[in-house]
Structures are given as C-alpha cells and as structure tokens.
Amino acid sequence: MRIAVGLGRQRGEKELEASGVNRRDFMKFCTAVAVTMGFGPAFATDVAAALTGKRPSVVYLHEAECTGCSEALLRTVNPLIGPLILDTISLDYHETIMAAAGEAAEAALEQAVSNPDGFVCVVEGAIPTADNGKFGYIAGHTMLETVRRIIPKAKLTVCMGTCSAYGGVQAAKPNPTQAKGVNEVCADLGVKAVCIPGCPPNPLNLVGTLVAYLTGKPIELDEYNRPTMFYGKTIHEQCERKKHFDAGEFAPSFNSEEARNGWCLYDLGCKGPSTYNNCPKALFNQTNWPVGAGHPCIGCSEPGFWDELSPFYQN
C-alpha cells in the first residue's frame, strides 16, 4: 500500500510539474495548508499525499452569488490554484470555468453525482426560497430544487462563502427572495454542511477542509458549523494591531499618521473582536489581509453580518 501511495504521489507531482507547478512551490503551498490547519509544517507531507493521491470527484454548485468566492480561489498564487486544482481533484462540474454548456453541462453534472465512488459537493451562493424558489433558476430548475436534490447524495458538503453558509448579502433586509444558507434549506434532509464563511473566504480554508476529509482527520465544528481549526479564534486575538488596542492607541481617521503607523482601527468600525476567522494568519495570496492593508474588519464570516454588524465604518 505504501509503495502504491508513493507511486501515486510521484505521478501526481510530475503532473503538477508538467502544468508549471514545481515541487518547491507545491511543498510551500502544502506547508501553508498544514500550518493553517494547525498541524504544523511536518504535516505538509500528508497534505501533499492527499493532494496527489486518488482524485476525488468534486461538484461545485453556484447559487445566488457574485462568484467572488470562485474568483478568490482561482486567483490564488504560489502555486497557481488552476493547475493545482485541476490536477489534484476531479472538478467535474463548475458553471464558471467548465467548457461545457447547456445539455452537455447537465450531462456532466448527472454523471458526477452518479459516480460510484461518491463525490464532494461545494456550494457557493445563497438559495432563494420565496415562492418555491422561483427567484433563481439554472437549466430550467430552481436553485432550491437543485440543492435539495444534489446535496443529500454527497459524501461531504462544503459551503464556500458566507452566502451559502448563512445567506450572506442576499439574505440582508428586506430579503425579498427569502435567501437562506444550505444548512437551513436542507436541514430536514439531514444535511450538515461544513461552513467556510467569508466574503470571500481564504481559499486555504477550503483546501484545508478537503485535506482533512481526504486524510481522515476529524473536522471539529463550532455552533455555526465552521471548522474550529480555522475559525477558533477572533480576528482581534490574532491581529498585529492588538498591542495598540491594549495600549489604548486608536487611529482617529483612515488618513491619519496613527493609522499609517498601525494603530488600532476599532474606533473606525473594526469588528475584529466579534469576528471569528484566521485572516491575520492565513494571508490572502500569502501576501496580506484587510486590516494589514489598513481596512477595518467588517465581520464577513459571521452569520447575518450585513445587518447585525453594519455600519461598517464609524465617523
């Protein structure tokens, strides 16, 4: 078995190299995923094995959303997520990037959900439920009908982004379409999707969740079905500006010298103390995060953030 796994990993790494992803960058990415998961750099080899082993079938459903979560995923660098995803998972259905359209796309979806080895379902976007879901259609089927038909068949369902997790901006007042998250819409079907909220979420959190699933690691969830390995601490606890908060040093405005010197943005509306996410540690594109770039946290990984945490800025 070890020999077979080793050969499979070698083949996977060769395929990645052929796509322009060298081993060094790949292992740096695997280390970043391992650290994000809280297992430390030594777990990178297990991450690599999971990403270069048998390719799991993934069905990625789009509902009512802006496609920002897919954009964040596709624009991940070091290495580029495109070759990494396409060579490590079998992305059998994704309306944004698939070449097929119309009946061919529908056939691909049906083939994927009929896979004898099962499939993982990733959902992006809220589900309109008003008037029997008639505010959102794909291929002649309401989004409500599609998720209730497809998701219960999946071996694992992951909500990518706050919209599919809790409704997001689509569920903001007055919510005329009665948009809801996956778990609320499919609760009566026994569905308990893992939520990776954020607007958008860091792609490392999605990859880490898939790696945990593929390696058999338990995925501990909080009360909002978020993996505690990524959402176990508040933004505030991990923020590099916390020392200024503790010292009572608050920036008076965004264009102030204090703001440029890294003073705390709490008085300007930062929601870091009430927001659970790993943004300060799992940087976007391994480069930066909103507060690090001078923008206050708006609490986008919290349920109902659009209504409950606004206004996002203070004068």
mmCIF file of C-alpha atoms in Angstrom:
data_model
loop_
_atom_site.group_PDB
_atom_site.id
_atom_site.type_symbol
_atom_site.label_atom_id
_atom_site.label_comp_id
_atom_site.label_asym_id
_atom_site.label_seq_id
_atom_site.Cartn_x
_atom_site.Cartn_y
_atom_site.Cartn_z
ATOM 1 C CA MET A 1 0.000 0.000 0.000
ATOM 2 C CA ARG A 2 2.811 2.439 0.884
ATOM 3 C CA ILE A 3 4.512 1.697 -2.438
ATOM 4 C CA ALA A 4 1.260 2.319 -4.321
ATOM 5 C CA VAL A 5 0.644 5.579 -2.477
ATOM 6 C CA GLY A 6 4.228 6.686 -3.076
ATOM 7 C CA LEU A 7 4.000 5.957 -6.790
ATOM 8 C CA GLY A 8 0.669 7.759 -6.966
ATOM 9 C CA ARG A 9 2.182 10.795 -5.297
ATOM 10 C CA GLN A 10 5.155 10.781 -7.660
ATOM 11 C CA ARG A 11 2.796 10.663 -10.636
ATOM 12 C CA GLY A 12 0.738 13.485 -9.137
ATOM 13 C CA GLU A 13 3.793 15.653 -8.572
ATOM 14 C CA LYS A 14 5.017 15.002 -12.116
ATOM 15 C CA GLU A 15 1.632 16.058 -13.470
ATOM 16 C CA LEU A 16 1.807 19.253 -11.408
ATOM 17 C CA GLU A 17 5.304 19.987 -12.706
ATOM 18 C CA ALA A 18 4.074 19.468 -16.257
ATOM 19 C CA SER A 19 1.432 22.105 -15.539
ATOM 20 C CA GLY A 20 4.050 24.589 -14.357
ATOM 21 C CA VAL A 21 3.901 23.922 -10.602
ATOM 22 C CA ASN A 22 7.345 22.940 -9.361
ATOM 23 C CA ARG A 23 7.874 20.772 -6.301
ATOM 24 C CA ARG A 24 9.293 23.628 -4.224
ATOM 25 C CA ASP A 25 6.246 25.853 -4.709
ATOM 26 C CA PHE A 26 3.918 22.903 -4.230
ATOM 27 C CA MET A 27 5.505 21.948 -0.911
ATOM 28 C CA LYS A 28 5.431 25.605 0.222
ATOM 29 C CA PHE A 29 1.710 25.586 -0.507
ATOM 30 C CA CYS A 30 1.268 22.270 1.360
ATOM 31 C CA THR A 31 3.164 23.728 4.332
ATOM 32 C CA ALA A 32 0.898 26.786 4.321
ATOM 33 C CA VAL A 33 -2.157 24.499 4.326
ATOM 34 C CA ALA A 34 -0.697 22.376 7.154
ATOM 35 C CA VAL A 35 0.046 25.440 9.277
ATOM 36 C CA THR A 36 -3.402 26.878 8.556
ATOM 37 C CA MET A 37 -4.939 23.612 9.733
ATOM 38 C CA GLY A 38 -2.971 23.885 12.968
ATOM 39 C CA PHE A 39 -0.928 20.698 12.475
ATOM 40 C CA GLY A 40 2.438 22.381 11.884
ATOM 41 C CA PRO A 41 4.904 22.172 8.967
ATOM 42 C CA ALA A 42 5.580 18.447 9.494
ATOM 43 C CA PHE A 43 2.032 17.694 8.288
ATOM 44 C CA ALA A 44 2.927 19.112 4.848
ATOM 45 C CA THR A 45 3.884 15.660 3.566
ATOM 46 C CA ASP A 46 0.408 14.369 4.484
ATOM 47 C CA VAL A 47 -1.148 17.346 2.709
ATOM 48 C CA ALA A 48 0.950 16.587 -0.363
ATOM 49 C CA ALA A 49 -0.113 12.945 -0.265
ATOM 50 C CA ALA A 50 -3.777 13.941 -0.028
ATOM 51 C CA LEU A 51 -3.483 16.371 -2.935
ATOM 52 C CA THR A 52 -1.601 13.969 -5.195
ATOM 53 C CA GLY A 53 -3.437 10.743 -4.378
ATOM 54 C CA LYS A 54 -6.663 9.494 -5.870
ATOM 55 C CA ARG A 55 -8.532 12.453 -7.321
ATOM 56 C CA PRO A 56 -11.901 12.909 -5.578
ATOM 57 C CA SER A 57 -14.865 13.930 -7.704
ATOM 58 C CA VAL A 58 -16.000 17.461 -6.845
ATOM 59 C CA VAL A 59 -19.284 19.067 -7.879
ATOM 60 C CA TYR A 60 -19.230 22.843 -7.402
ATOM 61 C CA LEU A 61 -22.700 24.394 -7.412
ATOM 62 C CA HIS A 62 -23.365 28.098 -7.953
ATOM 63 C CA GLU A 63 -26.493 29.629 -6.500
ATOM 64 C CA ALA A 64 -27.359 33.292 -5.805
ATOM 65 C CA GLU A 65 -23.943 34.944 -5.512
ATOM 66 C CA CYS A 66 -21.381 37.239 -7.162
ATOM 67 C CA THR A 67 -18.823 34.476 -7.958
ATOM 68 C CA GLY A 68 -16.343 36.302 -5.701
ATOM 69 C CA CYS A 69 -15.520 33.081 -3.840
ATOM 70 C CA SER A 70 -14.579 31.338 -7.088
ATOM 71 C CA GLU A 71 -12.587 34.403 -8.121
ATOM 72 C CA ALA A 72 -10.651 34.288 -4.851
ATOM 73 C CA LEU A 73 -9.989 30.590 -5.379
ATOM 74 C CA LEU A 74 -8.896 30.989 -8.994
ATOM 75 C CA ARG A 75 -6.586 33.901 -8.200
ATOM 76 C CA THR A 76 -4.635 32.076 -5.514
ATOM 77 C CA VAL A 77 -0.918 32.139 -6.291
ATOM 78 C CA ASN A 78 2.226 30.282 -5.192
ATOM 79 C CA PRO A 79 1.291 27.982 -6.811
ATOM 80 C CA LEU A 80 -1.487 28.984 -9.159
ATOM 81 C CA ILE A 81 -4.661 27.261 -7.984
ATOM 82 C CA GLY A 82 -5.762 26.388 -11.530
ATOM 83 C CA PRO A 83 -3.254 23.619 -12.261
ATOM 84 C CA LEU A 84 -3.215 22.617 -8.604
ATOM 85 C CA ILE A 85 -6.972 22.043 -8.518
ATOM 86 C CA LEU A 86 -7.333 20.553 -11.974
ATOM 87 C CA ASP A 87 -4.518 18.063 -11.350
ATOM 88 C CA THR A 88 -5.376 17.073 -7.769
ATOM 89 C CA ILE A 89 -9.173 16.866 -7.794
ATOM 90 C CA SER A 90 -11.620 15.894 -10.475
ATOM 91 C CA LEU A 91 -13.609 19.109 -10.783
ATOM 92 C CA ASP A 92 -16.454 17.545 -12.702
ATOM 93 C CA TYR A 93 -18.905 20.437 -12.573
ATOM 94 C CA HIS A 94 -18.299 24.163 -12.080
ATOM 95 C CA GLU A 95 -20.521 26.520 -14.036
ATOM 96 C CA THR A 96 -17.990 29.363 -14.128
ATOM 97 C CA ILE A 97 -14.947 27.591 -15.532
ATOM 98 C CA MET A 98 -16.268 24.489 -17.280
ATOM 99 C CA ALA A 99 -16.101 24.413 -21.063
ATOM 100 C CA ALA A 100 -19.390 22.572 -21.440
ATOM 101 C CA ALA A 101 -22.706 24.415 -21.701
ATOM 102 C CA GLY A 102 -26.377 23.557 -21.994
ATOM 103 C CA GLU A 103 -27.219 19.856 -22.237
ATOM 104 C CA ALA A 104 -23.531 18.862 -22.135
ATOM 105 C CA ALA A 105 -23.112 20.650 -18.807
ATOM 106 C CA GLU A 106 -26.205 18.998 -17.396
ATOM 107 C CA ALA A 107 -24.945 15.607 -18.537
ATOM 108 C CA ALA A 108 -21.636 16.269 -16.769
ATOM 109 C CA LEU A 109 -23.493 17.074 -13.563
ATOM 110 C CA GLU A 110 -25.595 13.925 -13.696
ATOM 111 C CA GLN A 111 -22.537 11.799 -14.428
ATOM 112 C CA ALA A 112 -20.654 13.322 -11.496
ATOM 113 C CA VAL A 113 -23.419 12.805 -8.949
ATOM 114 C CA SER A 114 -23.751 9.195 -10.133
ATOM 115 C CA ASN A 115 -20.063 8.460 -9.510
ATOM 116 C CA PRO A 116 -19.885 5.032 -7.794
ATOM 117 C CA ASP A 117 -17.093 6.349 -5.569
ATOM 118 C CA GLY A 118 -19.242 9.268 -4.458
ATOM 119 C CA PHE A 119 -18.482 12.966 -4.688
ATOM 120 C CA VAL A 120 -17.790 16.086 -2.644
ATOM 121 C CA CYS A 121 -20.208 18.975 -3.123
ATOM 122 C CA VAL A 122 -19.024 22.569 -2.766
ATOM 123 C CA VAL A 123 -21.748 25.227 -2.784
ATOM 124 C CA GLU A 124 -21.290 28.936 -3.438
ATOM 125 C CA GLY A 125 -24.201 31.318 -3.018
ATOM 126 C CA ALA A 126 -27.439 31.563 -1.078
ATOM 127 C CA ILE A 127 -30.599 29.729 -2.054
ATOM 128 C CA PRO A 128 -33.745 31.782 -2.809
ATOM 129 C CA THR A 129 -36.733 30.074 -1.187
ATOM 130 C CA ALA A 130 -39.612 32.550 -1.677
ATOM 131 C CA ASP A 131 -42.416 31.420 -3.995
ATOM 132 C CA ASN A 132 -40.991 27.886 -4.096
ATOM 133 C CA GLY A 133 -37.574 29.152 -5.154
ATOM 134 C CA LYS A 134 -38.729 30.867 -8.343
ATOM 135 C CA PHE A 135 -36.279 33.765 -7.913
ATOM 136 C CA GLY A 136 -33.339 31.638 -9.091
ATOM 137 C CA TYR A 137 -33.157 29.142 -11.969
ATOM 138 C CA ILE A 138 -30.336 27.147 -13.563
ATOM 139 C CA ALA A 139 -31.041 24.925 -16.567
ATOM 140 C CA GLY A 140 -34.782 25.143 -16.002
ATOM 141 C CA HIS A 141 -34.570 24.022 -12.374
ATOM 142 C CA THR A 142 -34.848 26.293 -9.357
ATOM 143 C CA MET A 143 -31.737 26.591 -7.222
ATOM 144 C CA LEU A 144 -33.833 25.327 -4.327
ATOM 145 C CA GLU A 145 -34.791 22.193 -6.246
ATOM 146 C CA THR A 146 -31.204 21.557 -7.363
ATOM 147 C CA VAL A 147 -29.551 21.786 -3.949
ATOM 148 C CA ARG A 148 -32.205 19.652 -2.287
ATOM 149 C CA ARG A 149 -31.744 17.006 -4.978
ATOM 150 C CA ILE A 150 -27.947 17.023 -5.220
ATOM 151 C CA ILE A 151 -26.569 17.798 -1.768
ATOM 152 C CA PRO A 152 -28.042 14.835 0.167
ATOM 153 C CA LYS A 153 -26.198 12.497 -2.229
ATOM 154 C CA ALA A 154 -22.758 13.971 -1.446
ATOM 155 C CA LYS A 155 -20.253 12.305 0.875
ATOM 156 C CA LEU A 156 -19.262 15.756 2.117
ATOM 157 C CA THR A 157 -20.803 19.178 1.510
ATOM 158 C CA VAL A 158 -18.812 22.372 1.982
ATOM 159 C CA CYS A 159 -20.313 25.864 1.897
ATOM 160 C CA MET A 160 -17.782 28.171 0.248
ATOM 161 C CA GLY A 161 -18.502 31.697 1.446
ATOM 162 C CA THR A 162 -20.967 33.376 3.775
ATOM 163 C CA CYS A 163 -23.814 33.347 1.237
ATOM 164 C CA SER A 164 -24.064 29.558 1.012
ATOM 165 C CA ALA A 165 -23.296 29.230 4.714
ATOM 166 C CA TYR A 166 -25.810 31.710 6.127
ATOM 167 C CA GLY A 167 -27.456 33.623 3.277
ATOM 168 C CA GLY A 168 -24.951 36.485 3.139
ATOM 169 C CA VAL A 169 -25.838 39.757 1.445
ATOM 170 C CA GLN A 170 -28.721 38.062 -0.393
ATOM 171 C CA ALA A 171 -30.361 37.488 2.988
ATOM 172 C CA ALA A 172 -29.927 41.101 4.112
ATOM 173 C CA LYS A 173 -33.094 43.017 4.965
ATOM 174 C CA PRO A 174 -35.646 43.087 3.489
ATOM 175 C CA ASN A 175 -34.595 39.803 1.820
ATOM 176 C CA PRO A 176 -37.389 39.704 -0.794
ATOM 177 C CA THR A 177 -36.261 36.324 -2.185
ATOM 178 C CA GLN A 178 -36.080 34.768 1.312
ATOM 179 C CA ALA A 179 -32.493 33.700 0.596
ATOM 180 C CA LYS A 180 -31.068 31.185 3.066
ATOM 181 C CA GLY A 181 -27.951 29.116 3.661
ATOM 182 C CA VAL A 182 -27.560 25.458 2.731
ATOM 183 C CA ASN A 183 -27.970 24.015 6.214
ATOM 184 C CA GLU A 184 -31.190 25.913 6.801
ATOM 185 C CA VAL A 185 -32.635 24.913 3.449
ATOM 186 C CA CYS A 186 -31.629 21.244 3.742
ATOM 187 C CA ALA A 187 -31.986 20.698 7.497
ATOM 188 C CA ASP A 188 -34.989 18.396 7.063
ATOM 189 C CA LEU A 189 -32.899 16.198 4.728
ATOM 190 C CA GLY A 190 -30.285 15.525 7.391
ATOM 191 C CA VAL A 191 -27.637 17.718 5.730
ATOM 192 C CA LYS A 192 -24.889 19.189 7.902
ATOM 193 C CA ALA A 193 -22.573 21.071 5.591
ATOM 194 C CA VAL A 194 -19.193 22.336 6.727
ATOM 195 C CA CYS A 195 -19.241 26.136 6.506
ATOM 196 C CA ILE A 196 -16.256 28.125 5.241
ATOM 197 C CA PRO A 197 -17.677 31.644 5.603
ATOM 198 C CA GLY A 198 -16.073 34.860 4.424
ATOM 199 C CA CYS A 199 -16.780 37.396 1.702
ATOM 200 C CA PRO A 200 -14.759 35.876 0.196
ATOM 201 C CA PRO A 201 -13.143 33.242 2.429
ATOM 202 C CA ASN A 202 -9.467 32.415 2.215
ATOM 203 C CA PRO A 203 -9.053 29.521 -0.266
ATOM 204 C CA LEU A 204 -6.616 27.862 2.167
ATOM 205 C CA ASN A 205 -9.573 27.160 4.455
ATOM 206 C CA LEU A 206 -11.372 25.277 1.685
ATOM 207 C CA VAL A 207 -8.260 23.323 0.708
ATOM 208 C CA GLY A 208 -7.565 22.552 4.362
ATOM 209 C CA THR A 209 -11.088 21.222 4.843
ATOM 210 C CA LEU A 210 -10.754 18.958 1.805
ATOM 211 C CA VAL A 211 -7.346 17.755 3.028
ATOM 212 C CA ALA A 212 -8.784 16.955 6.466
ATOM 213 C CA TYR A 213 -11.552 14.970 4.799
ATOM 214 C CA LEU A 214 -9.155 13.113 2.481
ATOM 215 C CA THR A 215 -6.754 12.247 5.312
ATOM 216 C CA GLY A 216 -9.491 11.170 7.705
ATOM 217 C CA LYS A 217 -8.811 13.966 10.181
ATOM 218 C CA PRO A 218 -11.813 14.896 12.341
ATOM 219 C CA ILE A 219 -13.322 18.254 11.392
ATOM 220 C CA GLU A 220 -14.445 19.836 14.651
ATOM 221 C CA LEU A 221 -17.163 22.427 14.094
ATOM 222 C CA ASP A 222 -18.362 25.367 16.166
ATOM 223 C CA GLU A 223 -22.004 26.261 16.750
ATOM 224 C CA TYR A 224 -22.199 27.788 13.253
ATOM 225 C CA ASN A 225 -20.696 24.695 11.569
ATOM 226 C CA ARG A 226 -17.337 26.417 10.996
ATOM 227 C CA PRO A 227 -14.175 24.297 11.388
ATOM 228 C CA THR A 228 -12.548 25.415 14.626
ATOM 229 C CA MET A 229 -9.111 24.839 13.083
ATOM 230 C CA PHE A 230 -9.764 27.974 11.006
ATOM 231 C CA TYR A 231 -12.453 29.811 12.967
ATOM 232 C CA GLY A 232 -11.486 29.022 16.555
ATOM 233 C CA LYS A 233 -10.130 32.462 17.450
ATOM 234 C CA THR A 234 -11.281 36.012 16.920
ATOM 235 C CA ILE A 235 -9.605 38.344 14.456
ATOM 236 C CA HIS A 236 -8.794 40.563 17.438
ATOM 237 C CA GLU A 237 -6.845 37.833 19.248
ATOM 238 C CA GLN A 238 -4.541 37.351 16.255
ATOM 239 C CA CYS A 239 -4.306 40.936 14.983
ATOM 240 C CA GLU A 240 -0.917 42.621 14.681
ATOM 241 C CA ARG A 241 -2.558 45.874 15.820
ATOM 242 C CA LYS A 242 -3.726 44.358 19.125
ATOM 243 C CA LYS A 243 -0.762 45.817 21.013
ATOM 244 C CA HIS A 244 -2.081 49.277 20.144
ATOM 245 C CA PHE A 245 -5.579 48.288 21.313
ATOM 246 C CA ASP A 246 -4.117 47.122 24.622
ATOM 247 C CA ALA A 247 -2.223 50.397 24.912
ATOM 248 C CA GLY A 248 -5.338 52.451 24.179
ATOM 249 C CA GLU A 249 -3.910 53.710 20.889
ATOM 250 C CA PHE A 250 -6.733 54.140 18.367
ATOM 251 C CA ALA A 251 -6.450 55.726 14.918
ATOM 252 C CA PRO A 252 -8.679 58.839 14.703
ATOM 253 C CA SER A 253 -9.158 58.569 10.913
ATOM 254 C CA PHE A 254 -8.093 56.446 7.972
ATOM 255 C CA ASN A 255 -5.768 59.104 6.584
ATOM 256 C CA SER A 256 -4.129 59.835 9.919
ATOM 257 C CA GLU A 257 -0.488 59.269 10.771
ATOM 258 C CA GLU A 258 -1.658 56.954 13.560
ATOM 259 C CA ALA A 259 -3.471 54.708 11.061
ATOM 260 C CA ARG A 260 -0.377 54.591 8.857
ATOM 261 C CA ASN A 261 1.692 53.643 11.894
ATOM 262 C CA GLY A 262 -0.504 50.623 12.609
ATOM 263 C CA TRP A 263 -2.680 51.930 15.430
ATOM 264 C CA CYS A 264 -5.898 50.037 16.189
ATOM 265 C CA LEU A 265 -8.874 50.618 13.868
ATOM 266 C CA TYR A 266 -11.560 49.781 16.444
ATOM 267 C CA ASP A 267 -12.848 53.356 16.694
ATOM 268 C CA LEU A 268 -13.194 53.395 12.901
ATOM 269 C CA GLY A 269 -15.580 50.434 12.909
ATOM 270 C CA CYS A 270 -13.354 47.343 13.044
ATOM 271 C CA LYS A 271 -15.378 44.243 14.019
ATOM 272 C CA GLY A 272 -12.325 42.115 14.851
ATOM 273 C CA PRO A 273 -13.285 41.490 18.499
ATOM 274 C CA SER A 274 -16.569 39.832 17.496
ATOM 275 C CA THR A 275 -15.398 38.021 14.338
ATOM 276 C CA TYR A 276 -14.003 34.506 14.191
ATOM 277 C CA ASN A 277 -11.583 33.839 11.328
ATOM 278 C CA ASN A 278 -7.902 33.243 10.667
ATOM 279 C CA CYS A 279 -7.321 36.170 8.275
ATOM 280 C CA PRO A 280 -4.310 37.580 10.206
ATOM 281 C CA LYS A 281 -2.505 34.230 9.963
ATOM 282 C CA ALA A 282 -3.716 32.782 6.633
ATOM 283 C CA LEU A 283 -2.966 35.746 4.405
ATOM 284 C CA PHE A 284 -4.750 36.142 1.078
ATOM 285 C CA ASN A 285 -2.371 35.044 -1.691
ATOM 286 C CA GLN A 286 0.170 34.642 1.120
ATOM 287 C CA THR A 287 0.525 38.438 0.934
ATOM 288 C CA ASN A 288 -1.828 40.466 3.140
ATOM 289 C CA TRP A 289 -5.242 40.769 4.765
ATOM 290 C CA PRO A 290 -7.727 43.670 5.137
ATOM 291 C CA VAL A 291 -6.571 45.119 8.466
ATOM 292 C CA GLY A 292 -2.948 44.709 7.427
ATOM 293 C CA ALA A 293 -3.778 46.813 4.379
ATOM 294 C CA GLY A 294 -5.423 49.493 6.528
ATOM 295 C CA HIS A 295 -9.071 48.437 6.201
ATOM 296 C CA PRO A 296 -11.182 47.539 9.259
ATOM 297 C CA CYS A 297 -12.631 44.061 9.599
ATOM 298 C CA ILE A 298 -16.335 44.078 8.665
ATOM 299 C CA GLY A 299 -17.101 40.699 10.252
ATOM 300 C CA CYS A 300 -17.916 38.966 6.965
ATOM 301 C CA SER A 301 -17.543 35.441 8.370
ATOM 302 C CA GLU A 302 -20.294 35.966 10.940
ATOM 303 C CA PRO A 303 -23.930 34.936 10.326
ATOM 304 C CA GLY A 304 -26.094 37.935 9.465
ATOM 305 C CA PHE A 305 -23.095 40.258 9.355
ATOM 306 C CA TRP A 306 -24.640 42.529 6.722
ATOM 307 C CA ASP A 307 -27.483 43.541 9.052
ATOM 308 C CA GLU A 308 -26.075 42.891 12.510
ATOM 309 C CA LEU A 309 -22.580 44.375 12.124
ATOM 310 C CA SER A 310 -23.328 47.407 9.960
ATOM 311 C CA PRO A 311 -22.487 50.259 9.716
ATOM 312 C CA PHE A 312 -19.049 49.021 8.675
ATOM 313 C CA TYR A 313 -17.376 52.390 9.239
ATOM 314 C CA GLN A 314 -17.511 54.948 12.013
ATOM 315 C CA ASN A 315 -17.010 58.701 11.519
#
